Short mmCIF file of N, CA and C in Angstrom, two decimals:
data_model
loop_
_atom_site.label_atom_id
_atom_site.label_comp_id
_atom_site.label_asym_id
_atom_site.label_seq_id
_atom_site.Cartn_x
_atom_site.Cartn_y
_atom_site.Cartn_z
N MET A 158 -74.97 -78.40 -68.57
CA MET A 158 -75.33 -77.22 -69.33
C MET A 158 -74.50 -76.00 -68.93
N GLN A 159 -74.04 -75.96 -67.70
CA GLN A 159 -73.28 -74.79 -67.29
C GLN A 159 -71.92 -74.72 -67.96
N PHE A 160 -71.43 -75.84 -68.45
CA PHE A 160 -70.10 -75.86 -69.05
C PHE A 160 -70.11 -75.30 -70.47
N HIS A 161 -71.28 -75.11 -71.06
CA HIS A 161 -71.34 -74.55 -72.41
C HIS A 161 -70.75 -73.15 -72.44
N TYR A 162 -71.02 -72.36 -71.42
CA TYR A 162 -70.46 -71.00 -71.37
C TYR A 162 -68.94 -71.06 -71.30
N ILE A 163 -68.41 -71.97 -70.50
CA ILE A 163 -66.96 -72.08 -70.36
C ILE A 163 -66.34 -72.52 -71.69
N ILE A 164 -66.98 -73.44 -72.36
CA ILE A 164 -66.44 -73.93 -73.63
C ILE A 164 -66.52 -72.85 -74.70
N ILE A 165 -67.67 -72.23 -74.84
CA ILE A 165 -67.86 -71.25 -75.91
C ILE A 165 -67.23 -69.91 -75.55
N GLY A 166 -67.55 -69.37 -74.41
CA GLY A 166 -67.06 -68.05 -74.03
C GLY A 166 -65.61 -68.04 -73.61
N GLY A 167 -65.23 -69.01 -72.84
CA GLY A 167 -63.88 -68.99 -72.28
C GLY A 167 -62.82 -69.57 -73.18
N THR A 168 -63.21 -70.38 -74.13
CA THR A 168 -62.21 -71.03 -74.97
C THR A 168 -62.35 -70.63 -76.43
N LEU A 169 -63.45 -70.99 -77.04
CA LEU A 169 -63.63 -70.77 -78.47
C LEU A 169 -63.62 -69.28 -78.82
N LEU A 170 -64.41 -68.50 -78.12
CA LEU A 170 -64.48 -67.07 -78.39
C LEU A 170 -63.16 -66.38 -78.06
N ALA A 171 -62.56 -66.76 -76.95
CA ALA A 171 -61.30 -66.12 -76.55
C ALA A 171 -60.18 -66.39 -77.55
N TYR A 172 -60.03 -67.63 -77.97
CA TYR A 172 -58.98 -67.96 -78.94
C TYR A 172 -59.25 -67.35 -80.31
N THR A 173 -60.51 -67.28 -80.71
CA THR A 173 -60.84 -66.65 -81.99
C THR A 173 -60.48 -65.17 -81.96
N MET A 174 -60.82 -64.49 -80.89
CA MET A 174 -60.48 -63.07 -80.78
C MET A 174 -58.97 -62.88 -80.69
N TYR A 175 -58.30 -63.75 -79.97
CA TYR A 175 -56.84 -63.66 -79.82
C TYR A 175 -56.14 -63.84 -81.16
N LEU A 176 -56.54 -64.85 -81.92
CA LEU A 176 -55.91 -65.10 -83.21
C LEU A 176 -56.28 -64.06 -84.26
N SER A 177 -57.49 -63.52 -84.20
CA SER A 177 -57.86 -62.49 -85.17
C SER A 177 -57.23 -61.15 -84.85
N SER A 178 -56.77 -60.95 -83.62
CA SER A 178 -56.11 -59.69 -83.28
C SER A 178 -54.76 -59.55 -83.96
N VAL A 179 -54.19 -60.66 -84.42
CA VAL A 179 -52.90 -60.61 -85.11
C VAL A 179 -53.03 -59.86 -86.43
N GLN A 180 -54.23 -59.79 -86.99
CA GLN A 180 -54.45 -59.04 -88.23
C GLN A 180 -54.30 -57.54 -88.01
N TYR A 181 -54.57 -57.07 -86.81
CA TYR A 181 -54.58 -55.64 -86.53
C TYR A 181 -53.38 -55.18 -85.71
N ILE A 182 -52.77 -56.08 -84.98
CA ILE A 182 -51.64 -55.75 -84.10
C ILE A 182 -50.49 -56.66 -84.49
N GLU A 183 -49.26 -56.18 -84.34
CA GLU A 183 -48.09 -56.99 -84.66
C GLU A 183 -48.07 -58.25 -83.79
N PRO A 184 -47.63 -59.37 -84.36
CA PRO A 184 -47.59 -60.62 -83.58
C PRO A 184 -46.73 -60.52 -82.32
N SER A 185 -45.65 -59.74 -82.37
CA SER A 185 -44.82 -59.60 -81.17
C SER A 185 -45.58 -58.89 -80.05
N THR A 186 -46.40 -57.91 -80.42
CA THR A 186 -47.20 -57.20 -79.41
C THR A 186 -48.27 -58.12 -78.83
N VAL A 187 -48.89 -58.91 -79.69
CA VAL A 187 -49.91 -59.86 -79.22
C VAL A 187 -49.29 -60.87 -78.25
N GLY A 188 -48.11 -61.36 -78.59
CA GLY A 188 -47.42 -62.30 -77.71
C GLY A 188 -47.04 -61.68 -76.38
N MET A 189 -46.61 -60.41 -76.43
CA MET A 189 -46.23 -59.73 -75.20
C MET A 189 -47.46 -59.50 -74.31
N LEU A 190 -48.58 -59.12 -74.91
CA LEU A 190 -49.80 -58.94 -74.13
C LEU A 190 -50.30 -60.27 -73.58
N GLY A 191 -50.07 -61.34 -74.32
CA GLY A 191 -50.44 -62.67 -73.84
C GLY A 191 -49.63 -63.09 -72.63
N ALA A 192 -48.40 -62.57 -72.54
CA ALA A 192 -47.56 -62.89 -71.38
C ALA A 192 -48.12 -62.27 -70.10
N PHE A 193 -48.87 -61.18 -70.24
CA PHE A 193 -49.46 -60.51 -69.07
C PHE A 193 -50.74 -61.19 -68.59
N GLU A 194 -51.26 -62.14 -69.34
CA GLU A 194 -52.53 -62.77 -68.99
C GLU A 194 -52.54 -63.39 -67.59
N PRO A 195 -51.52 -64.16 -67.19
CA PRO A 195 -51.55 -64.71 -65.82
C PRO A 195 -51.49 -63.63 -64.75
N LEU A 196 -50.75 -62.56 -65.02
CA LEU A 196 -50.65 -61.47 -64.05
C LEU A 196 -51.99 -60.76 -63.90
N ILE A 197 -52.65 -60.50 -65.01
CA ILE A 197 -53.96 -59.84 -64.96
C ILE A 197 -54.98 -60.73 -64.27
N ALA A 198 -54.95 -62.04 -64.54
CA ALA A 198 -55.87 -62.97 -63.88
C ALA A 198 -55.64 -62.98 -62.37
N THR A 199 -54.38 -62.91 -61.96
CA THR A 199 -54.06 -62.88 -60.53
C THR A 199 -54.57 -61.60 -59.89
N ILE A 200 -54.34 -60.48 -60.54
CA ILE A 200 -54.79 -59.19 -60.00
C ILE A 200 -56.31 -59.17 -59.87
N LEU A 201 -57.01 -59.66 -60.89
CA LEU A 201 -58.47 -59.69 -60.82
C LEU A 201 -58.98 -60.64 -59.74
N SER A 202 -58.34 -61.79 -59.59
CA SER A 202 -58.80 -62.73 -58.56
C SER A 202 -58.55 -62.20 -57.15
N VAL A 203 -57.46 -61.47 -56.97
CA VAL A 203 -57.18 -60.90 -55.66
C VAL A 203 -58.16 -59.76 -55.36
N SER A 204 -58.41 -58.90 -56.36
CA SER A 204 -59.27 -57.75 -56.10
C SER A 204 -60.75 -58.11 -56.07
N LEU A 205 -61.20 -59.00 -56.94
CA LEU A 205 -62.63 -59.30 -57.00
C LEU A 205 -63.05 -60.47 -56.11
N LEU A 206 -62.19 -61.48 -56.01
CA LEU A 206 -62.55 -62.68 -55.25
C LEU A 206 -61.85 -62.78 -53.91
N HIS A 207 -61.02 -61.79 -53.59
CA HIS A 207 -60.28 -61.74 -52.33
C HIS A 207 -59.43 -62.99 -52.13
N ALA A 208 -58.78 -63.43 -53.20
CA ALA A 208 -57.89 -64.60 -53.12
C ALA A 208 -56.60 -64.21 -52.39
N ASP A 209 -55.95 -65.19 -51.81
CA ASP A 209 -54.69 -64.94 -51.11
C ASP A 209 -53.60 -64.60 -52.11
N PHE A 210 -52.73 -63.68 -51.73
CA PHE A 210 -51.61 -63.25 -52.57
C PHE A 210 -50.37 -63.27 -51.71
N GLY A 211 -49.55 -64.29 -51.91
CA GLY A 211 -48.37 -64.48 -51.07
C GLY A 211 -47.09 -64.06 -51.75
N PRO A 212 -45.97 -64.29 -51.07
CA PRO A 212 -44.66 -63.90 -51.62
C PRO A 212 -44.33 -64.62 -52.93
N MET A 213 -44.71 -65.88 -53.07
CA MET A 213 -44.43 -66.60 -54.32
C MET A 213 -45.24 -66.02 -55.48
N ASP A 214 -46.47 -65.59 -55.20
CA ASP A 214 -47.28 -64.95 -56.23
C ASP A 214 -46.65 -63.63 -56.67
N MET A 215 -46.14 -62.88 -55.70
CA MET A 215 -45.48 -61.61 -56.00
C MET A 215 -44.22 -61.86 -56.83
N PHE A 216 -43.47 -62.90 -56.48
CA PHE A 216 -42.26 -63.23 -57.23
C PHE A 216 -42.61 -63.66 -58.66
N GLY A 217 -43.67 -64.41 -58.83
CA GLY A 217 -44.12 -64.81 -60.17
C GLY A 217 -44.53 -63.62 -61.00
N GLY A 218 -45.24 -62.67 -60.40
CA GLY A 218 -45.61 -61.44 -61.10
C GLY A 218 -44.40 -60.63 -61.51
N PHE A 219 -43.41 -60.59 -60.62
CA PHE A 219 -42.16 -59.90 -60.93
C PHE A 219 -41.46 -60.55 -62.12
N LEU A 220 -41.43 -61.88 -62.15
CA LEU A 220 -40.80 -62.60 -63.26
C LEU A 220 -41.52 -62.34 -64.58
N ILE A 221 -42.84 -62.25 -64.55
CA ILE A 221 -43.60 -61.95 -65.76
C ILE A 221 -43.25 -60.56 -66.28
N ILE A 222 -43.17 -59.59 -65.38
CA ILE A 222 -42.84 -58.22 -65.80
C ILE A 222 -41.42 -58.16 -66.35
N VAL A 223 -40.47 -58.83 -65.70
CA VAL A 223 -39.09 -58.83 -66.18
C VAL A 223 -39.00 -59.49 -67.55
N ALA A 224 -39.67 -60.62 -67.73
CA ALA A 224 -39.63 -61.32 -69.02
C ALA A 224 -40.24 -60.47 -70.13
N THR A 225 -41.30 -59.74 -69.83
CA THR A 225 -41.92 -58.89 -70.83
C THR A 225 -41.00 -57.76 -71.23
N PHE A 226 -40.34 -57.14 -70.27
CA PHE A 226 -39.42 -56.06 -70.61
C PHE A 226 -38.18 -56.59 -71.32
N MET A 227 -37.79 -57.81 -71.05
CA MET A 227 -36.66 -58.40 -71.78
C MET A 227 -37.02 -58.62 -73.25
N GLN A 228 -38.29 -58.89 -73.53
CA GLN A 228 -38.73 -59.02 -74.91
C GLN A 228 -38.67 -57.69 -75.64
N LEU A 229 -38.81 -56.61 -74.92
CA LEU A 229 -38.78 -55.28 -75.54
C LEU A 229 -37.37 -54.83 -75.89
N MET A 230 -36.38 -55.39 -75.21
CA MET A 230 -35.00 -54.97 -75.44
C MET A 230 -34.55 -55.43 -76.82
N PRO A 231 -33.81 -54.55 -77.54
CA PRO A 231 -33.33 -54.96 -78.86
C PRO A 231 -32.27 -56.05 -78.74
N SER A 232 -32.18 -56.84 -79.78
CA SER A 232 -31.21 -57.93 -79.81
C SER A 232 -29.81 -57.38 -80.01
N ARG A 233 -28.84 -57.91 -79.28
CA ARG A 233 -27.45 -57.46 -79.43
C ARG A 233 -26.83 -57.98 -80.71
N ASN A 234 -27.18 -59.18 -81.08
CA ASN A 234 -26.65 -59.81 -82.29
C ASN A 234 -27.80 -60.06 -83.26
N PRO A 235 -28.09 -59.09 -84.12
CA PRO A 235 -29.21 -59.31 -85.04
C PRO A 235 -28.91 -60.46 -86.00
N ILE A 236 -29.94 -61.14 -86.38
CA ILE A 236 -29.79 -62.28 -87.30
C ILE A 236 -29.49 -61.74 -88.69
N LYS A 237 -28.43 -62.26 -89.30
CA LYS A 237 -28.04 -61.83 -90.64
C LYS A 237 -28.64 -62.79 -91.66
N LYS A 238 -29.14 -62.22 -92.74
CA LYS A 238 -29.70 -63.03 -93.81
C LYS A 238 -28.59 -63.40 -94.79
N ASN A 239 -28.61 -64.63 -95.23
CA ASN A 239 -27.65 -65.09 -96.23
C ASN A 239 -28.18 -64.78 -97.62
N ASP A 240 -27.36 -64.13 -98.43
CA ASP A 240 -27.74 -63.84 -99.81
C ASP A 240 -27.20 -64.94 -100.70
N GLU A 241 -27.96 -65.99 -100.88
CA GLU A 241 -27.51 -67.11 -101.70
C GLU A 241 -28.33 -67.21 -102.96
#
């Protein structure tokens, strides 16, 4: 019975809210915010559950931040549409 909350709250409700947010926010923004999810989960687990946070965790957080900012950078070679 305890797994019902995990199934409904953690999966079904979360994905429904995530997919419905695309109606109100641009898909690129939703994807970028989704990239921060592991970093936010790590920060919350360290602060609330006093989980260990080592150098590899810090490096992973750094990679997430770098990847997110790389998504923000404009493309050097924009895709050209063919007029056929």
